[in-house]
Structure formats: structure tokens, C-alpha cells
Coordinates of C-alpha atoms (C1' of nucleotides) in Angstrom, one line a residue:
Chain A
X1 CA -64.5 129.8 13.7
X2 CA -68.1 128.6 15.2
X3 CA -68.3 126.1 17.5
X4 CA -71.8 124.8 17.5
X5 CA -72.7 123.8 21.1
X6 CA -73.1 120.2 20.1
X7 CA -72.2 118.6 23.8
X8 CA -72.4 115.1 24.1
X9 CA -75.3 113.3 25.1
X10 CA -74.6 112.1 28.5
X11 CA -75.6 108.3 29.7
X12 CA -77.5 110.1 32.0
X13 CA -79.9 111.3 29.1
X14 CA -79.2 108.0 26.8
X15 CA -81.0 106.3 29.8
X16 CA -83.8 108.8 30.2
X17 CA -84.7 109.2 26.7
X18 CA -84.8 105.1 26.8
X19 CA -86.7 104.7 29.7
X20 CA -89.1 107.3 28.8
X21 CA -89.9 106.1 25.1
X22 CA -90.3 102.4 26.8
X23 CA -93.1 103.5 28.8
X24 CA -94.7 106.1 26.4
X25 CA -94.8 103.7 23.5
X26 CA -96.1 100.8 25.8
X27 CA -92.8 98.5 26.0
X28 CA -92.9 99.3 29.8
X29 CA -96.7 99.0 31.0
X30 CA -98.0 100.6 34.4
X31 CA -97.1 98.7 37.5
X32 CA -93.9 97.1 36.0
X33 CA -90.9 97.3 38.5
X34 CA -88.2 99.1 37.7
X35 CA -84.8 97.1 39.3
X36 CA -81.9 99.3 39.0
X37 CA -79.6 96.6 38.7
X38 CA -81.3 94.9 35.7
X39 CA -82.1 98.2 33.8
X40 CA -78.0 99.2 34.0
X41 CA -76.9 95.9 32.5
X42 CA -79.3 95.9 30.3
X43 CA -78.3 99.4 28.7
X44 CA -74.7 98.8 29.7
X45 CA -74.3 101.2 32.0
X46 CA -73.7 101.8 35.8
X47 CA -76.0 102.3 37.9
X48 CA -75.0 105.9 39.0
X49 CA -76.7 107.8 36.1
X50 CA -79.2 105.2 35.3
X51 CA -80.0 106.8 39.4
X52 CA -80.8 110.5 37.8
X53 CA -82.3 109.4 35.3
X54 CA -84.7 107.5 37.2
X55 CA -85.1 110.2 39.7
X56 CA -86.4 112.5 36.5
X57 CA -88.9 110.4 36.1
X58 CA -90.3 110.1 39.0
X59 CA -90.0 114.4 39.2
X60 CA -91.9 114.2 36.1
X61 CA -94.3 111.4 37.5
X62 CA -94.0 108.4 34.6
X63 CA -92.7 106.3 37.4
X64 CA -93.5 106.3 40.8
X65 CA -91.6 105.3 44.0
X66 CA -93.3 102.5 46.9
X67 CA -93.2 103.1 50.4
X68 CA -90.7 100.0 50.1
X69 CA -88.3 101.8 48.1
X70 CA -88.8 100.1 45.0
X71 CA -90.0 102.1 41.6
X72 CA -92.9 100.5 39.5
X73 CA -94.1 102.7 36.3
X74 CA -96.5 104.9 36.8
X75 CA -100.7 104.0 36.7
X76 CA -102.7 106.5 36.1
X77 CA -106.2 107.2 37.5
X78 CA -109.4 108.9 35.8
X79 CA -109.0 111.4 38.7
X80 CA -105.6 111.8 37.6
X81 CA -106.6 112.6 34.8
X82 CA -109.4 114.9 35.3
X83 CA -106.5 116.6 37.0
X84 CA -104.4 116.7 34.2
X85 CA -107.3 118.2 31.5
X86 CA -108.4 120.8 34.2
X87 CA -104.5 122.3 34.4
X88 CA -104.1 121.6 30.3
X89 CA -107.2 123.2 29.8
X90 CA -106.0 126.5 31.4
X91 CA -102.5 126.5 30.6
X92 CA -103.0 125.5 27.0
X93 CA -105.5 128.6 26.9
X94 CA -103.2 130.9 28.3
X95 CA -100.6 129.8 25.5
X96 CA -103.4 130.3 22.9
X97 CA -104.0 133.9 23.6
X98 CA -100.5 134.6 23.9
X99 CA -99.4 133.3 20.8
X100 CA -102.9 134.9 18.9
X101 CA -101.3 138.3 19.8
X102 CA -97.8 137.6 19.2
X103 CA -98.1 135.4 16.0
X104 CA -96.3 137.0 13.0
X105 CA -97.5 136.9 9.1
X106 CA -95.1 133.6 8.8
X107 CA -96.3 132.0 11.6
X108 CA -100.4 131.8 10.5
X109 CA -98.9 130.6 7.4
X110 CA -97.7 127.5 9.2
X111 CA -100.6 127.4 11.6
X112 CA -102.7 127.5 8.3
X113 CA -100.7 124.4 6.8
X114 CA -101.0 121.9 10.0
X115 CA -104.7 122.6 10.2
X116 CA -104.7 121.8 6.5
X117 CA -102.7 118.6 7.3
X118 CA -105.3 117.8 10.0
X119 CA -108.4 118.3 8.0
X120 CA -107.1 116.2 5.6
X121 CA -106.2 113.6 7.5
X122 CA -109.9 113.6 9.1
X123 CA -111.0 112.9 5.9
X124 CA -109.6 110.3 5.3
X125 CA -109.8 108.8 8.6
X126 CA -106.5 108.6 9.9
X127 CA -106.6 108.7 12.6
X128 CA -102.9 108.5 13.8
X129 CA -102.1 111.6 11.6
X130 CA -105.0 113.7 12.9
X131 CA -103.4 113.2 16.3
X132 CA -99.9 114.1 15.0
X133 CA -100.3 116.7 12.9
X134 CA -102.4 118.3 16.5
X135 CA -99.3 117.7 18.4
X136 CA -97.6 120.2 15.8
X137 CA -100.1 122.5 16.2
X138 CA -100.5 122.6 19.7
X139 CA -96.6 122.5 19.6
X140 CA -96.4 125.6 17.4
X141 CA -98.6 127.8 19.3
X142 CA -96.8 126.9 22.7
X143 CA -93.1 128.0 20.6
X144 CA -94.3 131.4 20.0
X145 CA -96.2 131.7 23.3
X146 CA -93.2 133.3 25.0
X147 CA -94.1 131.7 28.4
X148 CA -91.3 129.2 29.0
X149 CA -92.9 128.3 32.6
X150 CA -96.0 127.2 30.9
X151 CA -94.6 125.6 28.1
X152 CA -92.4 123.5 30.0
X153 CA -95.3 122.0 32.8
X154 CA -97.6 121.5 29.6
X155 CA -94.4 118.8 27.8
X156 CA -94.5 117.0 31.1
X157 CA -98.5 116.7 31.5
X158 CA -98.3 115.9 28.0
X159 CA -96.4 113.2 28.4
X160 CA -97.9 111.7 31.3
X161 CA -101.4 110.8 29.2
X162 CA -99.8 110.5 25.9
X163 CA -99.1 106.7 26.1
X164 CA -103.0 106.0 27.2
X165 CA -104.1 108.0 24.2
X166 CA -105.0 104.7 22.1
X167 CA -106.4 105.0 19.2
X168 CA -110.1 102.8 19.6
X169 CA -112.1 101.8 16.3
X170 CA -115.5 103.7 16.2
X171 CA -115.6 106.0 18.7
X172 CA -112.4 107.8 17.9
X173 CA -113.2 108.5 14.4
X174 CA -115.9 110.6 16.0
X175 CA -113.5 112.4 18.2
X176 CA -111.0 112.8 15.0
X177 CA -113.9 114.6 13.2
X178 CA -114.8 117.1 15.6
X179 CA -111.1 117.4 16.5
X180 CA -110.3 118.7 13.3
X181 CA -113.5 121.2 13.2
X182 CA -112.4 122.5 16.3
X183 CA -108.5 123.0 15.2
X184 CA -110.0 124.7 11.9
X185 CA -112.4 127.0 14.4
X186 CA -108.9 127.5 16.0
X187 CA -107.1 128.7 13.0
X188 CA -109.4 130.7 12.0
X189 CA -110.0 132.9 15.2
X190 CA -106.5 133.1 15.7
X191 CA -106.5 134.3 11.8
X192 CA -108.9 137.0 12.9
X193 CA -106.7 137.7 16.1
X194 CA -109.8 137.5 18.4
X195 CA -106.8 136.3 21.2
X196 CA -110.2 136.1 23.6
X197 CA -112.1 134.0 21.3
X198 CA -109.1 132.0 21.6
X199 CA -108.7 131.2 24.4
X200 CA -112.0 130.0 25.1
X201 CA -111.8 127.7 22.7
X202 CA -108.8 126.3 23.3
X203 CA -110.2 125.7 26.9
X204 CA -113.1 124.1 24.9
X205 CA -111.3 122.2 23.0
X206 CA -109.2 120.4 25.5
X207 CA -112.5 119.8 28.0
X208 CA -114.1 118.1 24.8
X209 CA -110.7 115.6 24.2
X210 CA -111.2 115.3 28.1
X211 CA -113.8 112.7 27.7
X212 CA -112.0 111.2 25.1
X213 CA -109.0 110.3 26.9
X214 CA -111.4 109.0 30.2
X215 CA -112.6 106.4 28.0
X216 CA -109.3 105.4 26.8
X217 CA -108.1 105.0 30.0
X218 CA -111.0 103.4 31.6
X219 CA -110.7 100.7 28.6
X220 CA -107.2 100.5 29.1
X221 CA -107.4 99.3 32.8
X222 CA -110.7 97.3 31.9
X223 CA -108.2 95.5 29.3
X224 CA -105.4 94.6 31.8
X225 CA -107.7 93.7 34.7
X226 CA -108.9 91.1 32.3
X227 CA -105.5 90.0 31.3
X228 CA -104.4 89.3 35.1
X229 CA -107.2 86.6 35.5
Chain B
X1 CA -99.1 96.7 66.7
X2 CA -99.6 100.1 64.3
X3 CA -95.6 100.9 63.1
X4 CA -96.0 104.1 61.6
X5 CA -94.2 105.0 58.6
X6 CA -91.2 107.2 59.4
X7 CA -89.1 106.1 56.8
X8 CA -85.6 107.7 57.9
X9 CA -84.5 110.8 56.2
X10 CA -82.1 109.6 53.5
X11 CA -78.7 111.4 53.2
X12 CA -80.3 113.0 49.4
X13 CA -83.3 114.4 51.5
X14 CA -81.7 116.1 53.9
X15 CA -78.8 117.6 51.5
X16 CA -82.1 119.1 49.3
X17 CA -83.5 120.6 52.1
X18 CA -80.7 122.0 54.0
X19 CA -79.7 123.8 50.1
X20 CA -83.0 124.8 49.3
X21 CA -83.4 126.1 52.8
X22 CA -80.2 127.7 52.2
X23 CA -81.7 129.4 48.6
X24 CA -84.9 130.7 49.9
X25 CA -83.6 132.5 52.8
X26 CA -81.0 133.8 51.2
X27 CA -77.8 133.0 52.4
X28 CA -77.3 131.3 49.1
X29 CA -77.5 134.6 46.4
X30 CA -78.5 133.9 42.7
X31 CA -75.2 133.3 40.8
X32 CA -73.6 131.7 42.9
X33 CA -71.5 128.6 41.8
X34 CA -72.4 125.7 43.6
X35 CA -69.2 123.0 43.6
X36 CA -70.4 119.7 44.1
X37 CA -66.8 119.0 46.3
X38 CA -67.5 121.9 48.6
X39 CA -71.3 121.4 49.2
X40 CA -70.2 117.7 49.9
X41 CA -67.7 118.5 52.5
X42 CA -69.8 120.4 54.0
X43 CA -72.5 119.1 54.5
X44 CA -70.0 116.0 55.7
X45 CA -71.5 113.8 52.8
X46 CA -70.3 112.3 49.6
X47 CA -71.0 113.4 46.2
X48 CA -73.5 110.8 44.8
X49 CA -77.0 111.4 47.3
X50 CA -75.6 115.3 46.7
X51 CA -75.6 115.1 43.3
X52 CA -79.1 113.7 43.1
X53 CA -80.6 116.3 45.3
X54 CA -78.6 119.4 43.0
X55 CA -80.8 117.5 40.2
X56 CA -83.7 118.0 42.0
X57 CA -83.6 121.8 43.0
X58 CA -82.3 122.1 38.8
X59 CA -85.2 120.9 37.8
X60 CA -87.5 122.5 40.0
X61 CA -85.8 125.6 38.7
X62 CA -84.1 127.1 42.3
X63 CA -80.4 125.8 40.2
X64 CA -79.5 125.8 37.0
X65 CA -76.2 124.5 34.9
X66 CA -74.9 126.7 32.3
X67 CA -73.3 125.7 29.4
X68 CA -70.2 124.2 30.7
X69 CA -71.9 122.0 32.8
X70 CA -71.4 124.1 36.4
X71 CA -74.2 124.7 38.4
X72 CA -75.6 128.3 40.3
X73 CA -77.9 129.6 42.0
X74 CA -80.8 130.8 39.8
X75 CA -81.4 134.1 39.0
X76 CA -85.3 135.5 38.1
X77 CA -85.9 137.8 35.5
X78 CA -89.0 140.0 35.4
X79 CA -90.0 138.4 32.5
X80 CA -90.3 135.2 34.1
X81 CA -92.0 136.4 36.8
X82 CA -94.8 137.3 34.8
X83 CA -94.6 133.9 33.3
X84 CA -95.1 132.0 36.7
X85 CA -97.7 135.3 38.0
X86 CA -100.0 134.2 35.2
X87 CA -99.5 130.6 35.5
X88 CA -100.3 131.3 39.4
X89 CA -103.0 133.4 38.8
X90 CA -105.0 130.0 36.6
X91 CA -104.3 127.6 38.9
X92 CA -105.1 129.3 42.3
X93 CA -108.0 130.2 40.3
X94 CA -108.9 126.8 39.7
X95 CA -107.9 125.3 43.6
X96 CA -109.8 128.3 45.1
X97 CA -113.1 127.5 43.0
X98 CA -112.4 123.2 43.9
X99 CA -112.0 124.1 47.0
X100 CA -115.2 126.1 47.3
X101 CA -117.6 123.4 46.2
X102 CA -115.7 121.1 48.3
X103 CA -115.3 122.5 52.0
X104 CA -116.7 121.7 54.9
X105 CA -118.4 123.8 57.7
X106 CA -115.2 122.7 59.8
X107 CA -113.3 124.5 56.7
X108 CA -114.8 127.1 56.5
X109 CA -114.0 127.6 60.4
X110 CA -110.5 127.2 60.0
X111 CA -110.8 129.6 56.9
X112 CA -112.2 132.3 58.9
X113 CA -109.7 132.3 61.9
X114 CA -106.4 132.5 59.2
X115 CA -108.7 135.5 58.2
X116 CA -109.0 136.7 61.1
X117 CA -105.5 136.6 62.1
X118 CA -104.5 138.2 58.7
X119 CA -106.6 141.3 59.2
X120 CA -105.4 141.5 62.5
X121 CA -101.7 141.8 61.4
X122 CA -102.3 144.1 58.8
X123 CA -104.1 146.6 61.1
X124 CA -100.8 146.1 63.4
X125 CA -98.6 146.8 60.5
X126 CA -96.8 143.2 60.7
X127 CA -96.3 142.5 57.1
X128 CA -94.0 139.3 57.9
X129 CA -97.3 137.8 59.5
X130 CA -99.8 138.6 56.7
X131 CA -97.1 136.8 54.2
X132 CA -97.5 133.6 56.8
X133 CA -101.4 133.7 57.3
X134 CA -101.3 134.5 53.6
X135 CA -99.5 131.4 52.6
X136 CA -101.7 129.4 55.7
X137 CA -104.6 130.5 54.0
X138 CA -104.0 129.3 50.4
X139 CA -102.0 126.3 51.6
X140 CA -105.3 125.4 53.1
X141 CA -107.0 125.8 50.0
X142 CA -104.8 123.7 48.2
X143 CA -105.5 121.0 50.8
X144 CA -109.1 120.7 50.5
X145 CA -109.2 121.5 46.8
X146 CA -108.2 117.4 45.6
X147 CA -106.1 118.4 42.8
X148 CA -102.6 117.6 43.3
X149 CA -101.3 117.8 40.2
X150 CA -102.0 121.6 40.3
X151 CA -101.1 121.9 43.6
X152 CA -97.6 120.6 43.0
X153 CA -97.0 123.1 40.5
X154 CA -98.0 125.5 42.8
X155 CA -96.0 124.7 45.4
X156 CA -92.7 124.6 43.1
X157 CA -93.7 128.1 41.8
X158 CA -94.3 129.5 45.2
X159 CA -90.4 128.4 46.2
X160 CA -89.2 130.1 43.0
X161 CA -91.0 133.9 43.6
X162 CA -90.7 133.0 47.7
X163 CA -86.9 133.9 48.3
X164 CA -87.5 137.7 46.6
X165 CA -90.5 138.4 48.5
X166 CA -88.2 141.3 50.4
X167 CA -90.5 142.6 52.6
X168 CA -89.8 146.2 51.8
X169 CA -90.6 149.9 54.1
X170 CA -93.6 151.6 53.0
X171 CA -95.1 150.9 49.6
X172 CA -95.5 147.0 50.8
X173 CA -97.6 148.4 53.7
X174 CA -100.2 149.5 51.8
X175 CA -99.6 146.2 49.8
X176 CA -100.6 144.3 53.1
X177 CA -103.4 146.5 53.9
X178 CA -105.3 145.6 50.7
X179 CA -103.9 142.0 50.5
X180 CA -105.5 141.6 53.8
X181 CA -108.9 143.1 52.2
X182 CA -108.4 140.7 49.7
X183 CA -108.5 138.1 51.9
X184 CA -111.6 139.0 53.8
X185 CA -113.3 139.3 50.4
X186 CA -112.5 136.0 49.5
X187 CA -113.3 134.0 52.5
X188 CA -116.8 136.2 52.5
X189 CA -117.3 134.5 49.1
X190 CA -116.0 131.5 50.5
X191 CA -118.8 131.2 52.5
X192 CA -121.0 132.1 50.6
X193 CA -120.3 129.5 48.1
X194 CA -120.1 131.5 45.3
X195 CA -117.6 129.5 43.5
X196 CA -117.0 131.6 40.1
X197 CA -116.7 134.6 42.0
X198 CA -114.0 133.0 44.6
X199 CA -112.4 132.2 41.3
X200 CA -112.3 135.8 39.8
X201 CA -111.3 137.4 43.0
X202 CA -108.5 134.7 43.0
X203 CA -107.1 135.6 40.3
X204 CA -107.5 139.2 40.6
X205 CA -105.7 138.9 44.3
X206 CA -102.9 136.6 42.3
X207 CA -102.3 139.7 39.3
X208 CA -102.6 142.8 41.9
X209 CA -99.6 141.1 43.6
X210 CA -98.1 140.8 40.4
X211 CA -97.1 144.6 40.9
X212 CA -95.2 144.1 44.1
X213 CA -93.4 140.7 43.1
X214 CA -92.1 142.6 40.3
X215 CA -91.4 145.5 42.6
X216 CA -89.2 143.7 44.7
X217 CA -87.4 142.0 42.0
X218 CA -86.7 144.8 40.4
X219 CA -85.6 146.1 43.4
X220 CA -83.2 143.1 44.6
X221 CA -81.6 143.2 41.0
X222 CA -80.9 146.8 41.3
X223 CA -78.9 146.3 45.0
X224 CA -76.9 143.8 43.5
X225 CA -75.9 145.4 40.9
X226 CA -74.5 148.3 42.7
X227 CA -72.9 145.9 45.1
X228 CA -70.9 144.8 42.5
X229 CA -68.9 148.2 42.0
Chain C
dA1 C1' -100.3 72.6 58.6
dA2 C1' -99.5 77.4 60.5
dA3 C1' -96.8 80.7 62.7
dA4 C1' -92.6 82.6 64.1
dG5 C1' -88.0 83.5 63.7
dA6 C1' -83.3 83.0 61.8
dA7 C1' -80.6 82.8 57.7
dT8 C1' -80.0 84.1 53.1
dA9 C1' -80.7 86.7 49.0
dA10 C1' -82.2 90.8 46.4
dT11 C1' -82.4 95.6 46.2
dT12 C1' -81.6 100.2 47.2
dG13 C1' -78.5 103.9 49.4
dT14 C1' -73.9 105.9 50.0
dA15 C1' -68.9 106.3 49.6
dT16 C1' -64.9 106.2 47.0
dA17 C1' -62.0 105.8 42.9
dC18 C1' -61.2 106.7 38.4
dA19 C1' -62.3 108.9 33.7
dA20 C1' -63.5 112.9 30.9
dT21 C1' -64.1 117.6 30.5
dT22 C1' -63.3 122.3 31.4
dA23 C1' -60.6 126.1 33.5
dT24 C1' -56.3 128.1 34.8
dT25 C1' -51.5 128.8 34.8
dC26 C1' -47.2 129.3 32.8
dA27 C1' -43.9 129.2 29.2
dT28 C1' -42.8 130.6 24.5
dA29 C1' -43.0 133.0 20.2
dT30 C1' -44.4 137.1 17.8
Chain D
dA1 C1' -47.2 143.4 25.9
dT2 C1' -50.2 139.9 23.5
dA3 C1' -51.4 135.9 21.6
dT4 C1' -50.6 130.9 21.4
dG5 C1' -50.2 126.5 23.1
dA6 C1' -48.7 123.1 26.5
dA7 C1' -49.0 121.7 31.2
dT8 C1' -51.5 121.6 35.3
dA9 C1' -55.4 122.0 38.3
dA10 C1' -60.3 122.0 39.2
dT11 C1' -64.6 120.1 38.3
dT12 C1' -68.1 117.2 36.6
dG13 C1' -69.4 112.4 34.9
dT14 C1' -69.3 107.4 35.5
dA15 C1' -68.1 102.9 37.5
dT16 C1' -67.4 100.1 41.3
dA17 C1' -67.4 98.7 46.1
dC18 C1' -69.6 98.5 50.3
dA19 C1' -73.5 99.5 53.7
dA20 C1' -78.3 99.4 54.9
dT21 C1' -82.7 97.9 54.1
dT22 C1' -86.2 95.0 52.4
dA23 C1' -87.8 90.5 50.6
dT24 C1' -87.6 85.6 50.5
dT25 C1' -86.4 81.0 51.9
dC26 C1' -85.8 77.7 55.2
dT27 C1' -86.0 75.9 59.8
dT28 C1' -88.1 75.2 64.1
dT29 C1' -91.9 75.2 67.2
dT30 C1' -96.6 74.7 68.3

DNA sequence: AAAAGAATAATTGTATACAATTATTCATAT
DNA sequence: ATATGAATAATTGTATACAATTATTCTTTT
């Protein structure tokens, strides 16, 4: 008989899954403390795992420890990010190319249907989808990539400017539109297997939601400075 | 009165350290099963600040649990080190050009004496010091280039591929002689300013060690196996 | 009232005890 | 002898207790 390897989730990871959607989906905002004490009763849990799981997310940067001792979230500056973008925008190039030359038939096909999901949802201005339907994409290409090393630095980046990644009125719809061109460009060069091609503009493409993601930020900390006074 | 900020070494720290130490120089071969019990005693310590630093060298990939939930030593595959050689290659790329447009006539001073001394041991044959003026030299890089995102990467990357960097008889000396040309081509560049080019010859220098990390590797894996006979 | 210092409280760091899981040994049946 | 299963041992996972550190409050002095 098979056993599928279905092992438990430990609290450990019940705790960092928590903690981390909490402060990607905004529950937990920049600067908050963290008191161990308060987070364990609150999950129901000791403070002995809640510990690791903590500890992973400072590795992985979301929260960040004082000279005190004491853990806050995370902030994040726009030379942080700049930071980020300029390692993205090599890495996610890399993965491009990789996966242009190792794509199969099957795969296009499903690189063809999220960039038809991502037009589509241009079009219509939504926004939200535009952005999901590119995580999928983005997410595809790094699965057959092969490079496990890049793959897994890319998640964390990822995640460390995912929760600034609000979704603004005007501008944005902007952004979304030319978004989508560029994923179609994309697509298609990686149709043609022009790996090269691809990789530039990838790098492009990741440089051009660079700006993007500055403004984002820069009105997310204009918006809280306001809200401490 | 200035206290400076020497925060005591907390039991965690110095149990990552001493193991990590303990990995990279070898005394600690890939494979082996690390027993939380046995580390603890020891190291005269109990199993909680141990626990957290094992976390810590798992997820920067010098440990790794298997499927049971025991920990070893990680192995390297060839394959991966081609993963993390053109991971390398991008991001000393990018620090080497940063750094570049950023350094100062007093770097480009120090620059030239870790040159200096890495020519010098190549022409006497001491491989061991053009690996430390080697790493002196792009540590300095990192330093001046003001991105620390990349330059933690780095770092990590540099412990993984560090610990198999056997410094083998005669096929590494010629390996020395040209990674010590390499270097005098870069710093010329360097002080030239020619910031593209410092980035090309980067990552050129990065891939043509490629060859001899893989080398080695292949090398290591080979002793052990006919160890195990 | 402001500053300094002692006392107290809050918080993190470490050790130990216990629970859950996985591995090993040993007995038994085929 | 080999496979099966129960019993035991080894190991990891979690909770709790205590120690060390940092923050806060309260008193005292000037």
C-alpha cells in the first residue's frame, strides 16, 4: 500500500503561516511589536515554537529584531526596495531563459492560458486579477526553471514587497495595461524560444514594475506618517 | 559616557557558529546525522537555543532534515552547484558594477594592495592565500557596493560552495595563476571606472571558476564514495 | 519640577520535563 | 530462515519553569 507523505503540520508552521499571512495581508502593519508572550496565548500555543517560527521570519526579513531584543514587523525602505528589483530583476531573468529552453509543448500551452487570463483581465480593468493571474505566470516559469537556488531567494523577495503592492486608483490601471502588453511580449518570445530575448525582457519587465512599487511604498508611508499625528 | 554595543553572545549564537565552523572546515562531513541530545551535551548546553541555531544553518542550507524529521549535514550535488555558480555569477556582477560607480580614491587604494598581494601569492604558488585575498577582495566589494540584500545572499552562497573548495595539487595551480590575472584585470577596470565592463569580467571570473568548483566536487564525492568500501 | 536611583514589572533567553513520533529489538508464527 | 507484530529505546516536538535582561514606576534628593 502507499503511504502518501502527508506529515502533520507542526505548531511550528501553524504559527508561521499565521504570522506571515497577518503581515502580508496588512493585519500586522510595519513597526508593530511582536511580544512573544501575547502572540502564544493568543494562538494557543507555547512559546517554544511560536520561538522558530519567529526566528524564520526574521531569516526571511518580514520582521526584524531591535538592539533591545524586542521584534517589531518589518518597514521597508525605497532603498530596500531598489534592492529588492535590482536582485528580482536578474534572478527573475535567469529563470526566464531557463525555462524558454526547457519549456515543453504542454507547458506554452499553459503559459498561453495565463497570459490570456491577464489580457483579459486588463481589459476589463481588474486590476486585482491582472496581478494574480502574473503571480501564476511568473510562478510557472520559475517551476520549470530547474534552478531550485533561485527559485527559492525569488518566494522570499517576493514576499517581502508583496504586502506594499496596493492597488492605487489611476495610476495603477496604467501599470496593469502595460503589464499585460509586456506578459503577452513575454509569451510570445518565449513561443518563438528566443531564450535571449527573454531574458531581457524579463529584466525589463520587472525594472518597469520597479517604479510602480516605489510609489506604492512611498504613498504607503506618506499615509501612516499622516495617521500618527 | 559612549557604552558601546556589545550585546553578549547568546548561548544560540555561539552553538551556530561553533557548528557551522565545524561544517565548513570539515570536521563535520555531509551526511552526517546531527542528534540534537549529543550536539547539546556537547557543547554543555540545552536543547532549546540549540535547536534554534540547527534551524538557522537548515535554512541557510549547510543542514537539512529528511523525511523523518532527523537532521544531516548537507550534501551538494553538481547540479546545484551550477544553480548557486549562476546565481553568483548575477549578483557579483551587479555588487562589482555598484561598487564601481560608488568607490572612493581610498577604495580604490585598498583595492589595489588585495591585488597586489593576490598576484604576489600566485607567482609564489600559495594557492591557500589567493583563496583569502580572493575572498578580501570581493568582500570588499560587497562592502562599498550598498546593496545588502544581495550581499546577504552572497554571503550564504559563499558558506555553501566554501567547505568543497579542496585546494587540490596541480590543475588548481594554474587555476590560481589565471584567477590571479583575473583579478588584476578587474581592479585595472576598477580604476578605470568602466562599470559595464567590471561587470562582464565579473561574471566571466564567477563562470571560469565554475569549472574548478565542480572539479572539486566531483572530486570530494568520488573519495567518499570509495571510503565507504 | 527635574534628575537620579531603587524597586517593580514586563519581556526575552535558557533549561528541564513531558508528549509524540520514529527506529530498533525481540519474540512469535509461518 | 523470514516475515509480522509487540515491546522498547531513541529522537524530535512542545510546554512549563526559571534566569537574565530591559523597561517602567515610584521614591528620594536637589
Amino acid at each position: 500500500m502507499e503511504t502518501i507523505n502527508t506529515r502533520r503540520l507542526s505548531t511550528r508552521d501553524i504559527a508561521y503561516e499565521y504570522i506571515k499571512g497577518q503581515i502580508i495581508n496588512g493585519d500586522l502593519v510595519p513597526d508593530s511589536p511582536i511580544i512573544e508572550d501575547q502572540v502564544a496565548k493568543e494562538l494557543s500555543i507555547s512559546r517554544t515554537p511560536l520561538r522558530e517560527a519567529l526566528q524564520r521570519l526574521e531569516f526571511e526579513g518580514l520582521i526584524s529584531r531591535q538592539t533591545n531584543g524586542r521584534l517589531k514587523v518589518s518597514t521597508i525602505s525605497v532603498h530596500e526596495v531598489n534592492e529588492i528589483f535590482q536582485v528580482r530583476s536578474l534572478l527573475e531573468g535567469l529563470l526566464a531563459r531557463e525555462a524558454t529552453l526547457k519549456a515543453s509543448e504542454n507547458d506554452i500551452k499553459e503559459l498561453r492560458t495565463f497570459t490570456k487570463l491577464i489580457v483579459e483581465a486588463s481589459l476589463l480593468d481588474n486590476r486585482k486579477d491582472v496581478v494574480r493571474y502574473g503571480s501564476m505566470f511568473h510562478n510557472y516559469l520559475y517551476s520549470i526553471s530547474n534552478n531550485q537556488t533561485a527559485v527559492k531567494i525569488l518566494l522570499q523577495l517576493n514576499d517581502k514587497i508583496s504586502r506594499y503592492r496596493r492597488i492605487g486608483p489611476i495610476r495603477d490601471s496604467m501599470r496593469s495595461k502595460t503589464a499585460a502588453e509586456e506578459h503577452q511580449d513575454l509569451f510570445n518570445l518565449i513561443e518563438k524560444r528566443d531564450a535571449i530575448a527573454v531574458e531581457d525582457a524579463m529584466k525589463l519587465h520587472i525594472n518597469n514594475s520597479l517604479k510602480s512599487a516605489v510609489k506604492s511604498i512611498e504613498e504607503y508611508i506618506a499615509q501612516r506618517e499622516e495617521m500618527e499625528e
